[in-house]
CSV table of C-alpha atoms (C1' of nucleotides) in Angstrom, one decimal:
chain,number,residue,atom,x,y,z
A,1,MET,CA,80.5,112.6,108.9
A,2,PRO,CA,83.2,111.8,111.5
A,3,PRO,CA,85.6,113.5,112.5
A,4,GLU,CA,88.8,112.0,110.9
A,5,ILE,CA,90.4,110.5,113.8
A,6,TYR,CA,93.3,109.7,111.4
A,7,HIS,CA,95.6,110.7,109.0
A,8,ASN,CA,93.3,109.0,105.9
A,9,THR,CA,97.4,108.7,104.7
A,10,ILE,CA,98.0,106.0,101.4
A,11,SER,CA,99.3,103.4,103.8
A,12,PHE,CA,96.7,103.2,106.0
A,13,VAL,CA,94.3,103.4,103.3
A,14,ILE,CA,95.6,100.9,101.6
A,15,THR,CA,96.1,98.3,104.8
A,16,ASP,CA,92.2,99.3,105.0
A,17,VAL,CA,91.1,98.3,101.7
A,18,ALA,CA,93.7,94.9,101.4
A,19,ARG,CA,91.8,93.8,105.0
A,20,LEU,CA,88.5,94.5,104.1
A,21,MET,CA,88.7,93.3,100.8
A,22,ARG,CA,90.4,90.1,101.6
A,23,ALA,CA,87.6,89.8,104.6
A,24,GLU,CA,84.9,90.6,101.6
A,25,PHE,CA,86.2,87.8,99.1
A,26,ASP,CA,86.3,85.2,102.0
A,27,ARG,CA,82.4,85.5,103.0
A,28,ARG,CA,81.7,85.4,99.2
A,29,THR,CA,83.7,82.6,98.4
A,30,SER,CA,82.7,80.7,101.5
A,31,GLY,CA,78.9,81.4,101.4
A,32,VAL,CA,79.3,80.0,97.7
A,33,GLY,CA,81.0,76.7,99.4
A,34,ILE,CA,83.8,77.1,97.9
A,35,GLY,CA,86.7,76.1,100.5
A,36,LEU,CA,89.2,78.1,99.6
A,37,THR,CA,91.2,80.9,101.7
A,38,PRO,CA,91.7,84.2,99.7
A,39,GLY,CA,95.7,83.4,99.9
A,40,GLU,CA,95.0,79.8,98.6
A,41,ALA,CA,92.8,81.3,95.7
A,42,ARG,CA,95.7,83.4,94.4
A,43,VAL,CA,98.0,80.6,94.4
A,44,LEU,CA,95.0,78.3,92.3
A,45,PHE,CA,94.8,81.3,90.3
A,46,SER,CA,98.1,81.9,89.4
A,47,VAL,CA,99.1,78.0,89.1
A,48,SER,CA,96.3,78.0,86.7
A,49,LYS,CA,97.4,80.9,84.7
A,50,ALA,CA,101.1,79.7,84.7
A,51,GLY,CA,100.9,76.1,83.2
A,52,PRO,CA,103.3,73.6,84.9
A,53,VAL,CA,105.4,75.2,86.6
A,54,ARG,CA,108.7,75.2,89.0
A,55,GLN,CA,107.6,76.1,92.7
A,56,ALA,CA,111.1,78.2,92.6
A,57,VAL,CA,109.5,80.3,89.6
A,58,LEU,CA,106.4,80.4,90.6
A,59,ALA,CA,107.3,82.0,94.5
A,60,GLU,CA,109.6,84.3,92.8
A,61,ARG,CA,106.7,85.7,90.5
A,62,MET,CA,104.4,85.9,93.1
A,63,GLY,CA,106.8,87.6,95.6
A,64,LEU,CA,106.4,84.9,98.1
A,65,GLU,CA,109.5,82.9,99.7
A,66,ALA,CA,109.7,79.3,98.4
A,67,MET,CA,108.4,77.8,101.9
A,68,THR,CA,105.6,79.8,102.2
A,69,LEU,CA,104.6,78.5,98.8
A,70,SER,CA,105.2,75.4,99.4
A,71,THR,CA,102.5,75.3,102.3
A,72,TYR,CA,99.8,76.4,100.0
A,73,LEU,CA,100.9,74.0,97.9
A,74,ASP,CA,100.4,71.4,99.8
A,75,ARG,CA,96.7,72.3,101.3
A,76,LEU,CA,95.7,72.8,97.6
A,77,GLU,CA,97.5,68.9,96.7
A,78,GLU,CA,95.4,67.7,99.3
A,79,ARG,CA,92.5,68.8,98.3
A,80,GLY,CA,92.9,67.2,94.5
A,81,LEU,CA,92.8,70.6,93.1
A,82,LEU,CA,96.4,70.2,91.9
A,83,SER,CA,99.3,67.9,91.4
A,84,ARG,CA,103.4,68.5,91.4
A,85,THR,CA,104.9,65.9,88.9
A,86,ALA,CA,109.2,65.6,88.9
A,87,ASP,CA,110.6,67.8,85.8
A,88,PRO,CA,112.3,65.9,83.8
A,89,SER,CA,115.4,68.0,83.0
A,90,ASP,CA,115.6,68.7,87.1
A,91,ARG,CA,115.1,66.0,89.6
A,92,ARG,CA,115.2,68.3,92.3
A,93,ALA,CA,112.5,70.3,91.1
A,94,LYS,CA,108.5,69.8,90.6
A,95,LEU,CA,106.5,71.4,88.1
A,96,VAL,CA,102.8,72.4,89.6
A,97,SER,CA,100.0,72.3,87.4
A,98,VAL,CA,96.0,72.1,88.2
A,99,ARG,CA,94.3,69.6,87.8
A,100,PRO,CA,91.0,69.3,86.3
A,101,GLU,CA,88.6,69.2,89.1
A,102,ALA,CA,90.0,72.6,89.7
A,103,GLU,CA,88.7,73.6,86.8
A,104,PRO,CA,84.8,74.8,88.0
A,105,ILE,CA,86.8,76.5,91.3
A,106,ILE,CA,88.9,78.5,88.9
A,107,GLN,CA,85.9,79.5,87.3
A,108,GLU,CA,84.1,80.6,90.3
A,109,ILE,CA,86.5,82.4,91.9
A,110,LEU,CA,87.3,84.4,88.7
A,111,ARG,CA,83.5,85.1,88.3
A,112,ILE,CA,83.3,86.1,92.4
A,113,GLY,CA,86.5,87.9,91.8
A,114,ALA,CA,85.3,90.0,88.7
A,115,GLN,CA,82.3,91.0,90.9
A,116,LEU,CA,83.7,92.2,93.9
A,117,ARG,CA,85.9,94.0,91.8
A,118,ALA,CA,82.7,95.4,90.3
A,119,ASP,CA,80.5,96.1,93.3
A,120,MET,CA,84.1,97.8,95.0
A,121,SER,CA,84.3,100.4,92.2
A,122,ALA,CA,81.0,101.1,91.4
A,123,THR,CA,81.6,104.7,92.3
A,124,ILE,CA,84.6,105.0,90.2
A,125,ASP,CA,85.5,105.8,86.8
A,126,PRO,CA,86.4,102.7,84.8
A,127,GLN,CA,89.4,105.4,84.0
A,128,LYS,CA,90.3,106.2,87.2
A,129,MET,CA,90.5,102.5,88.3
A,130,GLU,CA,92.9,101.8,85.3
A,131,GLN,CA,94.8,104.9,86.8
A,132,LEU,CA,95.2,103.4,89.9
A,133,ARG,CA,95.8,100.2,89.3
A,134,GLN,CA,99.1,101.7,87.2
A,135,SER,CA,100.3,103.9,90.0
A,136,LEU,CA,99.6,100.5,92.2
A,137,MET,CA,101.8,98.4,90.1
A,138,GLN,CA,104.4,101.5,90.3
A,139,MET,CA,104.4,101.4,93.9
A,140,ARG,CA,104.9,97.9,94.2
A,141,ASN,CA,107.8,97.9,92.0
A,142,CYS,CA,109.5,100.6,94.7
A,143,LEU,CA,108.8,97.9,97.3
A,144,ILE,CA,109.8,95.4,95.9
A,145,GLU,CA,113.4,96.9,94.9
A,146,MET,CA,113.6,98.6,98.5
A,147,ARG,CA,113.7,94.6,99.7
A,148,PRO,CA,117.4,93.4,100.9
A,149,GLU,CA,117.3,90.5,99.3
A,150,CYS,CA,116.4,92.5,95.6
A,151,PRO,CA,120.0,93.4,94.5
A,152,LYS,CA,120.2,89.4,94.9
A,153,GLY,CA,118.7,89.8,90.7
A,154,THR,CA,114.5,89.6,92.3
A,155,SER,CA,112.4,92.4,90.0
A,156,LYS,CA,108.7,92.1,88.8
A,157,ALA,CA,106.0,90.2,89.2
B,1,MET,CA,110.4,91.8,81.8
B,2,PRO,CA,109.0,88.6,83.1
B,3,PRO,CA,105.6,87.7,81.5
B,4,GLU,CA,102.1,88.1,83.6
B,5,ILE,CA,102.1,85.1,85.9
B,6,TYR,CA,98.7,86.1,86.9
B,7,HIS,CA,97.0,88.9,85.9
B,8,ASN,CA,97.4,92.0,87.8
B,9,THR,CA,94.1,92.6,88.9
B,10,ILE,CA,93.3,96.0,91.8
B,11,SER,CA,93.0,93.1,94.1
B,12,PHE,CA,96.5,91.5,93.8
B,13,VAL,CA,98.0,94.5,93.8
B,14,ILE,CA,96.8,95.7,96.8
B,15,THR,CA,97.4,92.8,98.7
B,16,ASP,CA,100.9,93.2,97.1
B,17,VAL,CA,101.3,96.6,97.9
B,18,ALA,CA,99.9,96.8,101.6
B,19,ARG,CA,102.2,93.2,102.2
B,20,LEU,CA,104.9,95.0,100.8
B,21,MET,CA,104.8,97.9,102.7
B,22,ARG,CA,104.1,96.9,106.3
B,23,ALA,CA,107.2,94.7,105.7
B,24,GLU,CA,109.5,97.8,104.5
B,25,PHE,CA,108.0,100.1,107.4
B,26,ASP,CA,108.4,96.8,110.0
B,27,ARG,CA,111.8,97.0,108.7
B,28,ARG,CA,112.5,101.0,108.7
B,29,THR,CA,111.2,101.3,112.2
B,30,SER,CA,113.2,98.2,113.8
B,31,GLY,CA,116.4,99.6,112.0
B,32,VAL,CA,115.9,102.5,114.1
B,33,GLY,CA,115.4,100.7,117.2
B,34,ILE,CA,111.8,101.5,117.7
B,35,GLY,CA,110.2,98.2,119.1
B,36,LEU,CA,106.7,98.6,117.8
B,37,THR,CA,105.0,96.5,115.0
B,38,PRO,CA,103.2,98.6,112.3
B,39,GLY,CA,100.0,97.6,113.8
B,40,GLU,CA,100.9,99.1,117.0
B,41,ALA,CA,102.6,102.1,115.5
B,42,ARG,CA,98.9,102.5,113.8
B,43,VAL,CA,96.7,102.2,117.0
B,44,LEU,CA,99.5,104.6,118.9
B,45,PHE,CA,99.1,107.0,116.1
B,46,SER,CA,95.6,107.1,116.1
B,47,VAL,CA,95.3,107.6,119.9
B,48,SER,CA,97.8,110.3,119.6
B,49,LYS,CA,95.1,112.3,117.1
B,50,ALA,CA,92.0,111.5,118.8
B,51,GLY,CA,93.1,112.3,122.8
B,52,PRO,CA,91.9,110.9,125.3
B,53,VAL,CA,89.3,108.5,123.9
B,54,ARG,CA,86.8,105.9,124.6
B,55,GLN,CA,87.6,102.0,123.3
B,56,ALA,CA,85.0,101.1,121.6
B,57,VAL,CA,84.7,104.8,120.3
B,58,LEU,CA,88.2,104.6,118.6
B,59,ALA,CA,87.8,100.8,117.8
B,60,GLU,CA,84.8,101.3,115.7
B,61,ARG,CA,86.5,104.3,113.9
B,62,MET,CA,89.5,102.9,113.4
B,63,GLY,CA,87.5,99.4,112.3
B,64,LEU,CA,88.8,97.2,114.3
B,65,GLU,CA,87.2,94.8,116.7
B,66,ALA,CA,86.7,96.0,120.4
B,67,MET,CA,88.5,93.1,121.3
B,68,THR,CA,91.5,93.7,118.7
B,69,LEU,CA,92.2,97.0,119.9
B,70,SER,CA,92.0,96.4,123.4
B,71,THR,CA,94.9,93.3,122.6
B,72,TYR,CA,97.2,96.2,120.6
B,73,LEU,CA,96.4,98.7,123.7
B,74,ASP,CA,97.0,96.0,126.5
B,75,ARG,CA,100.7,95.8,124.7
B,76,LEU,CA,100.8,99.7,124.2
B,77,GLU,CA,99.8,100.7,127.8
B,78,GLU,CA,102.8,97.5,129.1
B,79,ARG,CA,105.5,99.7,127.0
B,80,GLY,CA,104.5,102.6,129.0
B,81,LEU,CA,103.3,104.2,126.1
B,82,LEU,CA,99.7,104.8,126.7
B,83,SER,CA,97.9,104.8,129.9
B,84,ARG,CA,93.7,104.1,130.6
B,85,THR,CA,91.8,106.2,132.5
B,86,ALA,CA,88.4,105.4,133.6
B,87,ASP,CA,85.4,107.5,132.5
B,88,PRO,CA,84.3,110.0,134.9
B,89,SER,CA,81.1,109.5,133.0
B,90,ASP,CA,80.6,106.0,132.7
B,91,ARG,CA,82.4,103.5,135.0
B,92,ARG,CA,82.2,100.7,132.5
B,93,ALA,CA,84.6,102.9,129.9
B,94,LYS,CA,88.5,103.8,130.0
B,95,LEU,CA,89.8,106.8,128.5
B,96,VAL,CA,93.0,106.3,126.7
B,97,SER,CA,95.5,108.5,125.9
B,98,VAL,CA,99.0,108.6,124.9
B,99,ARG,CA,101.6,109.6,128.0
B,100,PRO,CA,104.6,112.1,127.3
B,101,GLU,CA,107.1,109.6,126.7
B,102,ALA,CA,105.8,108.0,123.7
B,103,GLU,CA,106.2,111.4,122.0
B,104,PRO,CA,109.3,111.1,120.5
B,105,ILE,CA,108.4,107.6,119.1
B,106,ILE,CA,104.8,109.1,117.5
B,107,GLN,CA,107.2,111.6,115.7
B,108,GLU,CA,109.6,109.3,114.4
B,109,ILE,CA,106.7,106.6,113.5
B,110,LEU,CA,105.2,109.9,111.4
B,111,ARG,CA,108.7,110.9,110.1
B,112,ILE,CA,109.6,107.4,108.6
B,113,GLY,CA,106.1,107.3,107.2
B,114,ALA,CA,106.2,110.4,105.6
B,115,GLN,CA,109.5,108.6,104.2
B,116,LEU,CA,108.2,105.5,102.9
B,117,ARG,CA,105.0,107.2,101.0
B,118,ALA,CA,107.3,109.9,99.7
B,119,ASP,CA,110.3,106.5,98.7
B,120,MET,CA,107.1,104.2,97.3
B,121,SER,CA,105.3,106.9,95.4
B,122,ALA,CA,109.0,109.0,94.1
B,123,THR,CA,108.2,108.1,90.6
B,124,ILE,CA,104.8,108.8,90.1
B,125,ASP,CA,103.3,112.5,90.1
B,126,PRO,CA,101.5,113.8,92.9
B,127,GLN,CA,98.4,114.6,91.9
B,128,LYS,CA,97.8,111.1,90.5
B,129,MET,CA,99.0,110.0,93.8
B,130,GLU,CA,96.4,112.4,95.4
B,131,GLN,CA,93.5,111.1,93.0
B,132,LEU,CA,94.7,107.4,94.1
B,133,ARG,CA,94.3,108.1,97.4
B,134,GLN,CA,90.6,109.2,97.1
B,135,SER,CA,89.6,106.8,94.8
B,136,LEU,CA,90.6,104.2,97.4
B,137,MET,CA,89.1,106.1,100.2
B,138,GLN,CA,85.6,105.2,98.2
B,139,MET,CA,86.9,101.8,98.0
B,140,ARG,CA,86.9,101.7,101.2
B,141,ASN,CA,83.7,103.1,101.7
B,142,CYS,CA,82.2,100.3,99.4
B,143,LEU,CA,84.1,97.8,101.3
B,144,ILE,CA,82.6,99.0,104.6
B,145,GLU,CA,79.0,99.1,103.6
B,146,MET,CA,79.4,95.6,102.5
B,147,ARG,CA,80.1,94.2,105.8
B,148,PRO,CA,77.5,92.0,107.6
B,149,GLU,CA,77.5,94.2,110.8
B,150,CYS,CA,77.2,97.3,108.8
B,151,PRO,CA,73.7,97.9,108.9
B,152,LYS,CA,74.2,98.2,112.5
B,153,GLY,CA,75.4,102.1,111.9
B,154,THR,CA,78.6,101.1,111.4
B,155,SER,CA,79.5,103.6,108.6
B,156,LYS,CA,83.0,105.8,108.3
B,157,ALA,CA,87.0,105.7,109.3
C,1,DT,C1',136.4,64.9,93.0
C,2,DC,C1',135.1,68.4,95.9
C,3,DT,C1',133.0,72.4,96.4
C,4,DT,C1',128.7,75.3,96.0
C,5,DA,C1',124.4,76.3,94.8
C,6,DT,C1',120.2,75.3,94.1
C,7,DA,C1',114.8,73.1,94.7
C,8,DA,C1',111.7,72.0,98.1
C,9,DT,C1',110.3,70.9,102.9
C,10,DA,C1',110.9,70.3,108.5
C,11,DA,C1',109.6,73.0,111.9
C,12,DG,C1',108.9,76.7,114.4
C,13,DC,C1',107.1,81.5,114.7
C,14,DG,C1',105.1,86.6,114.7
C,15,DT,C1',101.5,89.7,113.7
C,16,DT,C1',97.4,90.9,112.8
C,17,DG,C1',92.6,90.3,113.3
C,18,DC,C1',88.7,87.7,114.4
C,19,DT,C1',84.8,85.0,117.3
C,20,DT,C1',82.3,83.5,121.8
C,21,DA,C1',81.8,83.4,126.4
C,22,DC,C1',81.8,86.2,130.7
C,23,DT,C1',82.3,90.7,133.9
C,24,DA,C1',80.2,95.4,135.6
C,25,DT,C1',77.5,99.2,134.8
C,26,DT,C1',74.3,101.4,132.7
C,27,DG,C1',69.6,102.9,132.1
C,28,DA,C1',64.9,101.7,130.2
C,29,DT,C1',60.3,99.3,131.8
C,30,DG,C1',57.2,97.8,134.2
D,1,DC,C1',62.1,100.3,142.8
D,2,DA,C1',63.1,95.7,140.5
D,3,DT,C1',64.2,93.6,136.7
D,4,DC,C1',66.6,92.9,132.2
D,5,DA,C1',68.4,94.3,128.1
D,6,DA,C1',72.0,96.5,126.0
D,7,DT,C1',76.9,98.3,126.6
D,8,DA,C1',82.0,99.0,127.7
D,9,DG,C1',85.7,96.1,128.5
D,10,DT,C1',88.3,91.5,128.7
D,11,DA,C1',89.9,86.3,128.5
D,12,DA,C1',90.5,82.4,125.4
D,13,DG,C1',91.2,80.3,122.0
D,14,DC,C1',91.5,80.2,116.7
D,15,DA,C1',92.3,81.1,112.0
D,16,DA,C1',94.7,83.5,108.1
D,17,DC,C1',99.3,84.9,106.0
D,18,DG,C1',104.2,85.0,105.5
D,19,DC,C1',108.9,84.7,107.4
D,20,DT,C1',113.2,82.3,109.4
D,21,DT,C1',116.4,78.7,110.0
D,22,DA,C1',118.1,74.1,109.3
D,23,DT,C1',117.8,69.9,105.9
D,24,DT,C1',118.0,66.7,101.9
D,25,DA,C1',118.8,65.4,97.5
D,26,DT,C1',120.8,66.9,93.6
D,27,DA,C1',123.2,70.2,89.5
D,28,DA,C1',127.0,72.2,88.2
D,29,DG,C1',131.5,74.7,88.2
D,30,DA,C1',136.9,74.6,89.9
DNA sequence: TCTTATAATAAGCGTTGCTTACTATTGATG
DNA sequence: CATCAATAGTAAGCAACGCTTATTATAAGA
C-alpha cells in the first residue's frame, strides 16, 4: 500500500466515491446500450417514482434548480421517454410523467444500479451499509440547511 | 416530512452529499476571499502533503488522469501558489512543490475543511463517522478495481 | 385593477474530468 | 551504437452536471 498522499478525510473520500461511482455506472449502462447519462437516468427514475408531477415540485425534491431539471427533461422528452402535459389546475404548470416506452429502460437501470451497489459494497457488512446510508442522509440534511436559499422553505429530499 | 420521491439509495445520497458539500465549501472559501475552486484546493493540499513530487505520481495517487492534473497545476502555478521544477534524474519529468506564498492559504483551507466536516456531522456520533469513513474507503477501493485501466497496476489512493 | 409571486424556459457560464494526439526523453534490444 | 518502444508532460477539444440571470405566461392577493 502506497503512503497516504493526502488525508483521507470524509470530504475527499466522498468526492472520490461519487466520481468513481458515476463513471462505473456510465460504463455499465453504455455497455448495455442505454443511451442515458447517469444524471438523465436519475431524473427518469425520479419521475417514474413520482408519477405525474409538476416540474417545480420534482426539482425541489431532487434538490435541483428548476432550470437544471428542465434541461434534463428536454432531453428525456426528445428521446420519447417522458411527456409533459398541461396541469389542468394551473396553466403555468406542466405535469411530467414517464411514457410506456421508458419502462424497460427503467427496469434495466434499476437492475444495473442494484448490481453496482452490491458489487461496490461486497466486502462490507450490510448492517454497516445501512448505518452508512443513514449517516449520509443526516449529512445531506445538514448540508441542505446550510444553503443560502434554504430559509425560504426548502428542506428535505 | 415530504414523501420520499426516489429511493434513497446509497448511490443517490452520496451523489447529493458530494454536490452539496462542494457547493458549501465553495461558498465558504469564496466568502473568505480565497480564489480557489474546491478542485484546486484539493490539488494544492495534496501537493503540500506530498512534498516535491512528480506529476505522474501525484496524478496516480489522486486518482486523476495526468492531463487533468496538469490543467489544475497550470492554474495554481499561474497564481504563484506552486512551482514546477525539472527533475534532475529525468529530464522529461517535473517536480511540483508548494511555494511559501501558499502556506497561509493551505492553512485557511484546512481550517475551513475541518469546520465544514464538523458542521456537517454535528448530529452524528463520532464513532459512526469513523465507521462511515472506513466503509467509504472500502467502497472506493472496490470502485478503483472495477476501472478498465486498473489491471495495468493502478491500485490505491 | 394592479401588483406581486410563481411555473417554466432561454441564454450563457463555470467546474470537473476525460480522450486523443503530440513532443521530448529514456531505456531496452538488436 | 542505432533503433524502437515506453514514459512524462502538454495541447486541443469535448462531455456531464449544475448554476445564475432574465423573460414570458399565468395566478392570486391588495
